[in-house]
mmCIF file of C-alpha atoms and ligand atoms in Angstrom:
data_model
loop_
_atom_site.group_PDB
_atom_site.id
_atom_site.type_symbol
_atom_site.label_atom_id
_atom_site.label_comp_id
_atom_site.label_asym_id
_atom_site.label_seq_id
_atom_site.Cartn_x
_atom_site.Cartn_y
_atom_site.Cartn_z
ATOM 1 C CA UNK A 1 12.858 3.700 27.554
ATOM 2 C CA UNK A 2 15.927 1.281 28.316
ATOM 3 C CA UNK A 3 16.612 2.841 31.927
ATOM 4 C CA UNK A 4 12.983 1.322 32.716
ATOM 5 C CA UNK A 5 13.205 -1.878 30.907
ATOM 6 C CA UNK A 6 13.164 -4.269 34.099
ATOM 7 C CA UNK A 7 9.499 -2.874 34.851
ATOM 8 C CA UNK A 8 8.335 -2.157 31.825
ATOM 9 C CA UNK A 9 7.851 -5.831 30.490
ATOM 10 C CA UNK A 10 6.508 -7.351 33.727
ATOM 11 C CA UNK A 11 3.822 -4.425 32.863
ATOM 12 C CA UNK A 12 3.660 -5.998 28.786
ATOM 13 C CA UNK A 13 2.591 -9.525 30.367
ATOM 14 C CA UNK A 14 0.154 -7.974 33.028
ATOM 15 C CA UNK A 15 -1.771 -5.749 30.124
ATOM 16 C CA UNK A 16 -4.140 -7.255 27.576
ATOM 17 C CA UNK A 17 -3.300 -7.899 23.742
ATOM 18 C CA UNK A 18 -4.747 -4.416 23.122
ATOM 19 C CA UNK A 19 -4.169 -2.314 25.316
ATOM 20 C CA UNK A 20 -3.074 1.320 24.506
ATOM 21 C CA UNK A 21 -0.247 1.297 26.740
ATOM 22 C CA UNK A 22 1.485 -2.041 25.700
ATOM 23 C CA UNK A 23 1.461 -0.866 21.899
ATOM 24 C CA UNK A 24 2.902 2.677 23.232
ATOM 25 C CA UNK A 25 5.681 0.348 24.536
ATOM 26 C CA UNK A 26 5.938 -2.384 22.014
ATOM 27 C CA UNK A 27 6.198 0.270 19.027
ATOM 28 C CA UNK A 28 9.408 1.879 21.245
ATOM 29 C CA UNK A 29 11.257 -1.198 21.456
ATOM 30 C CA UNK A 30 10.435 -2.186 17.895
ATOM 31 C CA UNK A 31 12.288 1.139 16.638
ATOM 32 C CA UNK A 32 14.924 -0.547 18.356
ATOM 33 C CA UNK A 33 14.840 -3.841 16.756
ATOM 34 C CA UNK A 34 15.242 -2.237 13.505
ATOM 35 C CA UNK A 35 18.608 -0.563 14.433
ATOM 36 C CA UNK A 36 19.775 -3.263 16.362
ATOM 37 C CA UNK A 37 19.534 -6.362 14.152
ATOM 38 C CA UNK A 38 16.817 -7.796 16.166
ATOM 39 C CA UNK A 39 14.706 -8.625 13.252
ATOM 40 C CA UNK A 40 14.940 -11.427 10.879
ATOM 41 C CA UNK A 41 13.255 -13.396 8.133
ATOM 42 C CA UNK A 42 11.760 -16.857 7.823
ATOM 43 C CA UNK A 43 11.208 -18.458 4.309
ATOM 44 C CA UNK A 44 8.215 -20.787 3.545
ATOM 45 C CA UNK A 45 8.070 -22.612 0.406
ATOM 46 C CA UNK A 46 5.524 -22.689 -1.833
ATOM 47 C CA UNK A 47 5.009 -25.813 -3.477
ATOM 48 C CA UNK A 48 3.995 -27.208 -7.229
ATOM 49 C CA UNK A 49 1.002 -29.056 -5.778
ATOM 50 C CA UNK A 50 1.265 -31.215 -8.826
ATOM 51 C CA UNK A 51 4.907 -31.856 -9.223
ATOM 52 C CA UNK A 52 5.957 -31.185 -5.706
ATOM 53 C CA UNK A 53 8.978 -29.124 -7.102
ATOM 54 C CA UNK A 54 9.252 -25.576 -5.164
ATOM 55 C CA UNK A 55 8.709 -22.819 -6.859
ATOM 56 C CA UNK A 56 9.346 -19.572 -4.543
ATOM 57 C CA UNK A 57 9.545 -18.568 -0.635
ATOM 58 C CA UNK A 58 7.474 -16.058 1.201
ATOM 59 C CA UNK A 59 9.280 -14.068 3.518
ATOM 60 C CA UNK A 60 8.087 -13.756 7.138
ATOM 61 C CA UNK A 61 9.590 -11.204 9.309
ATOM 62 C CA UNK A 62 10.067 -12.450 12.908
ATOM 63 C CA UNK A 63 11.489 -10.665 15.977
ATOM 64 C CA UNK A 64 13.756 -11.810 18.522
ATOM 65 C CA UNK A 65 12.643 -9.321 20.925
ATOM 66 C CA UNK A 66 15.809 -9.271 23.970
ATOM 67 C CA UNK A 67 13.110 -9.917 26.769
ATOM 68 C CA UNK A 68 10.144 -11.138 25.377
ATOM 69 C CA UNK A 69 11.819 -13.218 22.903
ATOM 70 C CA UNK A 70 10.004 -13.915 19.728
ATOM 71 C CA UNK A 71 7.321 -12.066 18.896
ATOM 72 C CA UNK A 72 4.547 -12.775 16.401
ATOM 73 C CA UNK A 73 4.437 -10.452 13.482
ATOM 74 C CA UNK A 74 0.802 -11.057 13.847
ATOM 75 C CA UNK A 75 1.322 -8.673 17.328
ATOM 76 C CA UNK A 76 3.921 -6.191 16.417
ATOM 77 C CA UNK A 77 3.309 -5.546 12.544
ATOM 78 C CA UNK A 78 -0.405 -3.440 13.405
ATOM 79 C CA UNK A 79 2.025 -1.404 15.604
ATOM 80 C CA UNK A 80 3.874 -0.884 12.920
ATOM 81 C CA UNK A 81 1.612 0.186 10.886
ATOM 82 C CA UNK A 82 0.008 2.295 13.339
ATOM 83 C CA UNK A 83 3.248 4.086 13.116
ATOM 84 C CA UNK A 84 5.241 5.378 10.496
ATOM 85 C CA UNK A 85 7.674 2.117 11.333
ATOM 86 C CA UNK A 86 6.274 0.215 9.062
ATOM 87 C CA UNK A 87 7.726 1.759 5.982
ATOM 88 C CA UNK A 88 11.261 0.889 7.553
ATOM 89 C CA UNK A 89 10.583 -2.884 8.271
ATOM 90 C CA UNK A 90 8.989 -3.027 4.869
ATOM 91 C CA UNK A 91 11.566 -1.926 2.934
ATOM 92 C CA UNK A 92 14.158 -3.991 4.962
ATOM 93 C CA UNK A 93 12.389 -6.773 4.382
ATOM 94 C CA UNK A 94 12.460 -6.183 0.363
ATOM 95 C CA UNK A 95 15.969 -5.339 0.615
ATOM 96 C CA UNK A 96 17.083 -8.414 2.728
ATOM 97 C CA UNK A 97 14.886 -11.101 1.168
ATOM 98 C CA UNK A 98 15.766 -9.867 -2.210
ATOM 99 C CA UNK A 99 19.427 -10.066 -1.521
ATOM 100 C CA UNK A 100 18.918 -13.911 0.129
ATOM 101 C CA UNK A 101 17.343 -15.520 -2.432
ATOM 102 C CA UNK A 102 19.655 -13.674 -5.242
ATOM 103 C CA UNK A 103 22.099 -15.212 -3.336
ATOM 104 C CA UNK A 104 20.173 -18.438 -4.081
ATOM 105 C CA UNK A 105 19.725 -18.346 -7.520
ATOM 106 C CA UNK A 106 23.667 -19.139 -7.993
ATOM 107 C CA UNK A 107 22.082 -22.732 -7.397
ATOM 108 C CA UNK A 108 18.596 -22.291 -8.664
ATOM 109 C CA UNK A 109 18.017 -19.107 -10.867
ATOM 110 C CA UNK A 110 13.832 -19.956 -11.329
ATOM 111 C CA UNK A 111 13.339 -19.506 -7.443
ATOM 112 C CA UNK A 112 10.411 -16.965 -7.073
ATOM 113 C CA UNK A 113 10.015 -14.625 -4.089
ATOM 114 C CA UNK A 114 6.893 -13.486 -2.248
ATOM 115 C CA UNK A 115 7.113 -10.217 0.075
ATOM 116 C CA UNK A 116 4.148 -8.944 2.138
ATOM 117 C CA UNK A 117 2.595 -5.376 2.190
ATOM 118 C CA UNK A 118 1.271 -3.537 4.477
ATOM 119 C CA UNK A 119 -1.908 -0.866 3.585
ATOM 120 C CA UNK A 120 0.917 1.744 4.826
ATOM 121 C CA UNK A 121 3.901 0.766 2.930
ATOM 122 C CA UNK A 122 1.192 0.031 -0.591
ATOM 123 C CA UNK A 123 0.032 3.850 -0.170
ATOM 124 C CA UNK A 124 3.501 6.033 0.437
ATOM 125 C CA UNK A 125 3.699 7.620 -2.749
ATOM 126 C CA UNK A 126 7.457 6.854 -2.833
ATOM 127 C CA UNK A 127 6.300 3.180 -2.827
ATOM 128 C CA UNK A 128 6.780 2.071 -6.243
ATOM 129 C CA UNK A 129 10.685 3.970 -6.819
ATOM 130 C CA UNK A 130 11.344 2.266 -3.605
ATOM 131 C CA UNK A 131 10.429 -1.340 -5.208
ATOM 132 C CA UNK A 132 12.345 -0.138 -8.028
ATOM 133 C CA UNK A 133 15.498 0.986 -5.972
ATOM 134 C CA UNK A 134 15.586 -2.181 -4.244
ATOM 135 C CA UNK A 135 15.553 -4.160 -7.134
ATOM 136 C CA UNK A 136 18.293 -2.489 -8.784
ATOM 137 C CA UNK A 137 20.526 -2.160 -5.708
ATOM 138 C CA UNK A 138 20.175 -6.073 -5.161
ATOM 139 C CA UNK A 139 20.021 -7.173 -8.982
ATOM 140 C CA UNK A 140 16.938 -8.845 -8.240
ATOM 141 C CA UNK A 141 14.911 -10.186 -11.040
ATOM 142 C CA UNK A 142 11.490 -8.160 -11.019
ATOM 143 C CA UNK A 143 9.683 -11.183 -12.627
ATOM 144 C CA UNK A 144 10.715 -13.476 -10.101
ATOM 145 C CA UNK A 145 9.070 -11.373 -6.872
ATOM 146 C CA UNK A 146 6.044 -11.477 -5.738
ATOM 147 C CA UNK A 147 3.945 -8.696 -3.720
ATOM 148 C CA UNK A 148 1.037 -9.696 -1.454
ATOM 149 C CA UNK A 149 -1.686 -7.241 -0.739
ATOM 150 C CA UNK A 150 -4.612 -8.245 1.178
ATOM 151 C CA UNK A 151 -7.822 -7.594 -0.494
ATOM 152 C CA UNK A 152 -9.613 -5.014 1.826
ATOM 153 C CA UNK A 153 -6.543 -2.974 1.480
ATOM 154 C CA UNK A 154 -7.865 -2.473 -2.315
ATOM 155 C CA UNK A 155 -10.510 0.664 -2.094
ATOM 156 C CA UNK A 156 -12.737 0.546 -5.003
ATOM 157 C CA UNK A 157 -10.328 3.539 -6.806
ATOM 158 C CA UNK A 158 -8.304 4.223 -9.595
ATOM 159 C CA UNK A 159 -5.040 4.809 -7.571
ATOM 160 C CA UNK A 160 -5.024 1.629 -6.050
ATOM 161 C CA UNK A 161 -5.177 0.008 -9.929
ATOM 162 C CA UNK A 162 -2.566 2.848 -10.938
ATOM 163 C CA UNK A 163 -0.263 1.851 -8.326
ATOM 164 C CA UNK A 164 -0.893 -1.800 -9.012
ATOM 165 C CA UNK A 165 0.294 -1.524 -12.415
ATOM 166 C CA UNK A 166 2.867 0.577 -11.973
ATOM 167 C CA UNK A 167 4.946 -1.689 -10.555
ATOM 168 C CA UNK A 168 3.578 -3.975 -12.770
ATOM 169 C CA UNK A 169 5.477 -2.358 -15.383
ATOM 170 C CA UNK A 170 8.526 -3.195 -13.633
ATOM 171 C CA UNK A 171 7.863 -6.804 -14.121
ATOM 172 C CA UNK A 172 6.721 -7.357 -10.292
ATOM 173 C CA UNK A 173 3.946 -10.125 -9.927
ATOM 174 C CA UNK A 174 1.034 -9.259 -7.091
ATOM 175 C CA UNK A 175 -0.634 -11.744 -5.155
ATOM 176 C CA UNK A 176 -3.955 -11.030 -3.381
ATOM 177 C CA UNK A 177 -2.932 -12.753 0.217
ATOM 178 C CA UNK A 178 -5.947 -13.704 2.567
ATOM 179 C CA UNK A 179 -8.673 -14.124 -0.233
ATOM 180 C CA UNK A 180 -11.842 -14.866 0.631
ATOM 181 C CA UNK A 181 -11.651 -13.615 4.064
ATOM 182 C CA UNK A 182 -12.429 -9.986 3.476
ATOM 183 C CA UNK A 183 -15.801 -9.101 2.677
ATOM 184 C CA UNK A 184 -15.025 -6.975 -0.265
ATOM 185 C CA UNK A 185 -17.358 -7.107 -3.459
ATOM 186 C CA UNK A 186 -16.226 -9.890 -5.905
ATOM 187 C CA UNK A 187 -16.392 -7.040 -8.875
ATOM 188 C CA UNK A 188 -13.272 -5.559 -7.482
ATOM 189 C CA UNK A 189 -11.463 -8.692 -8.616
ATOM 190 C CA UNK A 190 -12.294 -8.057 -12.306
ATOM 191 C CA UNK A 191 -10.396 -4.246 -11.886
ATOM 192 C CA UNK A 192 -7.462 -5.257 -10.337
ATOM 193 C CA UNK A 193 -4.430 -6.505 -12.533
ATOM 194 C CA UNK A 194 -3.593 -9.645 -10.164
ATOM 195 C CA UNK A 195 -0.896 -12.551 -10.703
ATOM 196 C CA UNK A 196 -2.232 -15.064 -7.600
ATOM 197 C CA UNK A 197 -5.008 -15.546 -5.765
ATOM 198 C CA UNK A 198 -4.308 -16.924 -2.318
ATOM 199 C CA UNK A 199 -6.687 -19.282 -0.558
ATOM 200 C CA UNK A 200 -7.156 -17.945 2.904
ATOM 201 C CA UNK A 201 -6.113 -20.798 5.153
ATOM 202 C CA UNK A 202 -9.081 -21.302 6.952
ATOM 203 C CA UNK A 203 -10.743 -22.570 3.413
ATOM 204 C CA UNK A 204 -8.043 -25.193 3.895
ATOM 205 C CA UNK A 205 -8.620 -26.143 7.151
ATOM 206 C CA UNK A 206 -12.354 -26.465 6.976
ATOM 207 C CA UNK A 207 -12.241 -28.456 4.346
ATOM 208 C CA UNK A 208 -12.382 -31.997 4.941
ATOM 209 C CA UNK A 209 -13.989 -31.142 8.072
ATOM 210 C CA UNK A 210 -16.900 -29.283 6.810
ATOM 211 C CA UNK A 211 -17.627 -30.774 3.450
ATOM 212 C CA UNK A 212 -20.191 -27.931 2.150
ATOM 213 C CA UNK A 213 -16.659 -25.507 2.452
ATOM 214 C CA UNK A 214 -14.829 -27.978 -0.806
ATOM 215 C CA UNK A 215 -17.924 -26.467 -3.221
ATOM 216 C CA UNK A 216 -16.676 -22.760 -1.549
ATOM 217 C CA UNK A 217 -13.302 -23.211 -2.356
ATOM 218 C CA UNK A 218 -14.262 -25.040 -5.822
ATOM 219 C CA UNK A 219 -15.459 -21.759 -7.031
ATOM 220 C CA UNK A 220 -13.383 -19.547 -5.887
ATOM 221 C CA UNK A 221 -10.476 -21.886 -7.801
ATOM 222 C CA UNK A 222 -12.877 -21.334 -10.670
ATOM 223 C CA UNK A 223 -13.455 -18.059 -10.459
ATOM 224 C CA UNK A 224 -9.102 -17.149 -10.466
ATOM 225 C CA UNK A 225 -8.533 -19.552 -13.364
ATOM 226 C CA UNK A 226 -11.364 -17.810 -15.457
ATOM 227 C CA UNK A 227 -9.915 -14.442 -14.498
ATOM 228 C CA UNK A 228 -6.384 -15.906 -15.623
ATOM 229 C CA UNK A 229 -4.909 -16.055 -12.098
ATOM 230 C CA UNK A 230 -3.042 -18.517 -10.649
ATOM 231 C CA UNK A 231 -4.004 -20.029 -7.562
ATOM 232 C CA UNK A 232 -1.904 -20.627 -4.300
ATOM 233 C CA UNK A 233 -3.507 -22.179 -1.312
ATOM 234 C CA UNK A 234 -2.366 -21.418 1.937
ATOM 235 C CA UNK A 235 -2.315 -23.427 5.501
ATOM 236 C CA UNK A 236 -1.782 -27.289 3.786
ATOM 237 C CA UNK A 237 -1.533 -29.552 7.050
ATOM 238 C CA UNK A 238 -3.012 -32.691 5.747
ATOM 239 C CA UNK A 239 -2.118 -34.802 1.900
ATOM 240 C CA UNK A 240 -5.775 -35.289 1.721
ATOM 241 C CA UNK A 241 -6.247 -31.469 1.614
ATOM 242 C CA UNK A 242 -3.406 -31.272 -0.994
ATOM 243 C CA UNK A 243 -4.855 -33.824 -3.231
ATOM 244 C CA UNK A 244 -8.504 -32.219 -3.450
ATOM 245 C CA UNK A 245 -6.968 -28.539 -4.081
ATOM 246 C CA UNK A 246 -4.839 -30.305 -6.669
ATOM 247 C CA UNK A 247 -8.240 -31.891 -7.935
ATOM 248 C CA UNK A 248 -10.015 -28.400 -8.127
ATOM 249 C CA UNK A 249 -7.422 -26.775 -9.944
ATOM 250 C CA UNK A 250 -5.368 -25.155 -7.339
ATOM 251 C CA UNK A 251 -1.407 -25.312 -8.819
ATOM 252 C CA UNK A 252 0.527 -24.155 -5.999
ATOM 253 C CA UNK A 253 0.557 -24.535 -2.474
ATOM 254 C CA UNK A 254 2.251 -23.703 1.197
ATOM 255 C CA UNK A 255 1.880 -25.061 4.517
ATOM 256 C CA UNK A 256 3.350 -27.106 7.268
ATOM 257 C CA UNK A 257 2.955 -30.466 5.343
ATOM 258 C CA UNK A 258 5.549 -29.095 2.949
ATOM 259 C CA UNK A 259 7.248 -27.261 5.529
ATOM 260 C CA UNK A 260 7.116 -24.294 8.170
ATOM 261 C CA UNK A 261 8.704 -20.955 7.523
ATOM 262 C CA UNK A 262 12.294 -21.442 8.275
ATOM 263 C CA UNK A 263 15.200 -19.425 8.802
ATOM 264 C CA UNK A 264 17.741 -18.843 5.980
ATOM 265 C CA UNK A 265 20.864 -21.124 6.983
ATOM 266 C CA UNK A 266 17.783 -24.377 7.468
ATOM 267 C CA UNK A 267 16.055 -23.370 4.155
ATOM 268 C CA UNK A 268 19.723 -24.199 2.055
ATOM 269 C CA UNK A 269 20.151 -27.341 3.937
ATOM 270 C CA UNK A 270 16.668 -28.520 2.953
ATOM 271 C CA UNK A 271 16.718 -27.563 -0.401
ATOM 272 C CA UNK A 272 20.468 -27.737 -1.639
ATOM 273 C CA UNK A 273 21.168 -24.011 -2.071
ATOM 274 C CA UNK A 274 24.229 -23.273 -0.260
ATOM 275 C CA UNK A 275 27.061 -22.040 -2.850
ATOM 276 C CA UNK A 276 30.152 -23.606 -3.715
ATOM 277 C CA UNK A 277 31.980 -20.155 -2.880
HETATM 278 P P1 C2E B 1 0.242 -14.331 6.030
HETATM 279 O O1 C2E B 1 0.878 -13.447 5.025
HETATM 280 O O2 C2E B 1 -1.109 -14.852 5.732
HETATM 281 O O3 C2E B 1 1.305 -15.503 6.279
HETATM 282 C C1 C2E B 1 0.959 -16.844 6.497
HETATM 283 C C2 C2E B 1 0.976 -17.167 7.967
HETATM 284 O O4 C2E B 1 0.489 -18.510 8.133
HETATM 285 C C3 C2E B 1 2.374 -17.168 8.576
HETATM 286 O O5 C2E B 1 2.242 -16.745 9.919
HETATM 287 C C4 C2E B 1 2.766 -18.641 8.523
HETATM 288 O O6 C2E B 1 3.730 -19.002 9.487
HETATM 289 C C5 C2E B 1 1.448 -19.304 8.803
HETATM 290 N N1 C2E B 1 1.365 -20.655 8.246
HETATM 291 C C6 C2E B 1 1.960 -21.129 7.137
HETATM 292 N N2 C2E B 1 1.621 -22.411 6.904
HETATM 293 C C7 C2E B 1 0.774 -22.774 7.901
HETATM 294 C C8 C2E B 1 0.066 -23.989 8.212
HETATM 295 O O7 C2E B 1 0.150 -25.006 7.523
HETATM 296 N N3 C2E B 1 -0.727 -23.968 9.319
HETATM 297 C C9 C2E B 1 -0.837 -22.875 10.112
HETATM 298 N N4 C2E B 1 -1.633 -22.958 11.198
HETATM 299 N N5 C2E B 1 -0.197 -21.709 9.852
HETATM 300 C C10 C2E B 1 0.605 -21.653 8.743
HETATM 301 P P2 C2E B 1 3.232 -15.661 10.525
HETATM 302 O O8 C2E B 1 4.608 -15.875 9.985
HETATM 303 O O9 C2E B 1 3.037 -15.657 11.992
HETATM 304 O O10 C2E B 1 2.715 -14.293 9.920
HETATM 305 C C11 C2E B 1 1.469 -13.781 10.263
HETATM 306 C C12 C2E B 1 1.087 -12.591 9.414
HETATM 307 O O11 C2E B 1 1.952 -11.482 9.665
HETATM 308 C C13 C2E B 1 1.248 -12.853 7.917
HETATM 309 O O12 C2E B 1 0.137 -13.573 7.452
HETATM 310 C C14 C2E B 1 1.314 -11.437 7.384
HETATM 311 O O13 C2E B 1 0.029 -10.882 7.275
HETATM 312 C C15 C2E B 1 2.068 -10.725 8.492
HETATM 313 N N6 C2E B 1 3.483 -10.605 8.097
HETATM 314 C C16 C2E B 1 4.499 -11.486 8.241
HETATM 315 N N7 C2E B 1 5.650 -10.992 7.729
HETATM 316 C C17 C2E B 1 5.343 -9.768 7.227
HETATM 317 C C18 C2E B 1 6.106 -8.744 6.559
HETATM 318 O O14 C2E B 1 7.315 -8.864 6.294
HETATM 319 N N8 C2E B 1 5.420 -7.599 6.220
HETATM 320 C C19 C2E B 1 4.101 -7.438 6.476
HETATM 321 N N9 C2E B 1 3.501 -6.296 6.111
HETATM 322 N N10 C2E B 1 3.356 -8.381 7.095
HETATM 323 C C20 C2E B 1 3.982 -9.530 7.463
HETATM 324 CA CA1 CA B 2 1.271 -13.523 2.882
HETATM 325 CA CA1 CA B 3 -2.158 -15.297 3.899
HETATM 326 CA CA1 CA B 4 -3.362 -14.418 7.274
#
């Protein structure tokens, strides 16, 4: 695929977001970027809405592609998954992040750490020895990380639950990522053994715009605290959106007001965690 490079990625700009052919070539290069140190992480605090203190980073996997330059993980993590790639990047993800912020807890040792999953990565039987291996190869404390699932990925079964609290046993946290946003039935929530409940950002967004949307988000603060969840709400722009979550309930949030995903180095300057060694 290299030999054709110079044509192939005029063809990625002429094709459409979805097109079968750009994905074909997308999901080549990004087997690549895997072996070739082309991917990386960006860390986005989440914040103590009531404090301000942080309190963990979610890692964000970004790629510096050679020709297209960054890409969105939006874009190249559903080729992934449509592949059996995903499985890779997710576990170097786990593996890298893990590592970083052990690295940071020589400075802070309460800093949590939130890692997406993908539908792929949550149903490979080998998943939860794989969370396992990773934390023991990196020394990572299990009851400082954080998994995020998205809640249409949860299928109204027992495996899902069994999975769940597998790793649960482990000391892992979950996080439902996205809630609100995918049309599941609300009964599923009272099955699943959950840590977090994040607020889908366009609750956020909407709501000092639309009004109605604050009673919305309200209850669905409600709802986590009566199932003994803790709330996260994602996409905080404005202070005046900060200030009503805080009101409702909400404890922690993430956003731009507090601060974008960042790479590592600019996340220790910011916060104070470079080491002394
Ligand atoms: P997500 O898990 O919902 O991550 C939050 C997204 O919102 C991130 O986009 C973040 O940069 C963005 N964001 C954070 N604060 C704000 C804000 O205040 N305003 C706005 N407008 N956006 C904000 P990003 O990094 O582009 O990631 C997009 C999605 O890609 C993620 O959504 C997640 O579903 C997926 N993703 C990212 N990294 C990974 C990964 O390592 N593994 C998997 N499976 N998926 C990942
Ligand atoms: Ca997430
Ligand atoms: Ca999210
Ligand atoms: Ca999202």
């Amino acid at each position: 695929a290299k030999e054709q490079g110079g044509s192939m990625y005029t063809i990625y700009s002429l094709l459409s977001q979805n097109d079968e052919h750009k994905q074909l070539m997308l999901e080549n290069d990004l087997r690549d970027a895997l072996e070739t140190d082309q991917l990386l992480l960006h860390y986005q605090p989440v914040i103590d809405l009531e404090t301000g203190l942080l309190k963990s980073f979610e890692a964000l996997v970004r790629w510096k592609h050679p020709k297209l330059g960054l890409v969105s993980p939006a874009e190249f993590i559903p080729v992934a998954e449509r592949s059996m790639l995903i499985n890779d990047i997710g576990t170097w993800v786990l593996e890298t992040a893990c590592r970083q912020v052990k690295e940071w807890h020589a400075v802070n040792s309460d800093i949590g750490l939130a890692v997406n999953v993908s539908i792929r990565q949550f149903r490979n039987p080998q998943f939860p020895d794989l969370v396992k291996d990773v934390l023991e190869i990196t020394e990572y404390p299990a009851h400082l990380l954080i998994l995020e699932i998205t809640e249409s990925m949860m299928q109204d079964d027992w495996e899902s639950i069994r999975i769940i609290d597998e790793i649960r046993t482990l000391g892992v946290k979950w996080a439902i990522d996205d809630f609100g946003t995918g049309y599941s039935s609300l009964s599923k929530l009272a099955f699943l053994p959950i840590d977090y409940l994040k607020i889908d950002r366009s609750f956020t967004m909407e709501m000092l715009t639309h009004p109605p949307m604050q009673s919305i988000v309200q209850t669905i603060i409600d709802m986590g605290r009566n199932l003994d969840m803790e709330l996260i709400a994602e996409g905080i722009e404005e202070a005046g959106q900060s200030l009503l979550l805080q009101h409702y309930g909400c404890q922690f949030g993430q956003g731009y007001l507090f601060s974008k995903p960042l790479p590592a180095e600019e996340i220790e300057q910011a916060y104070c965690l470079t080491t002394l060694m």
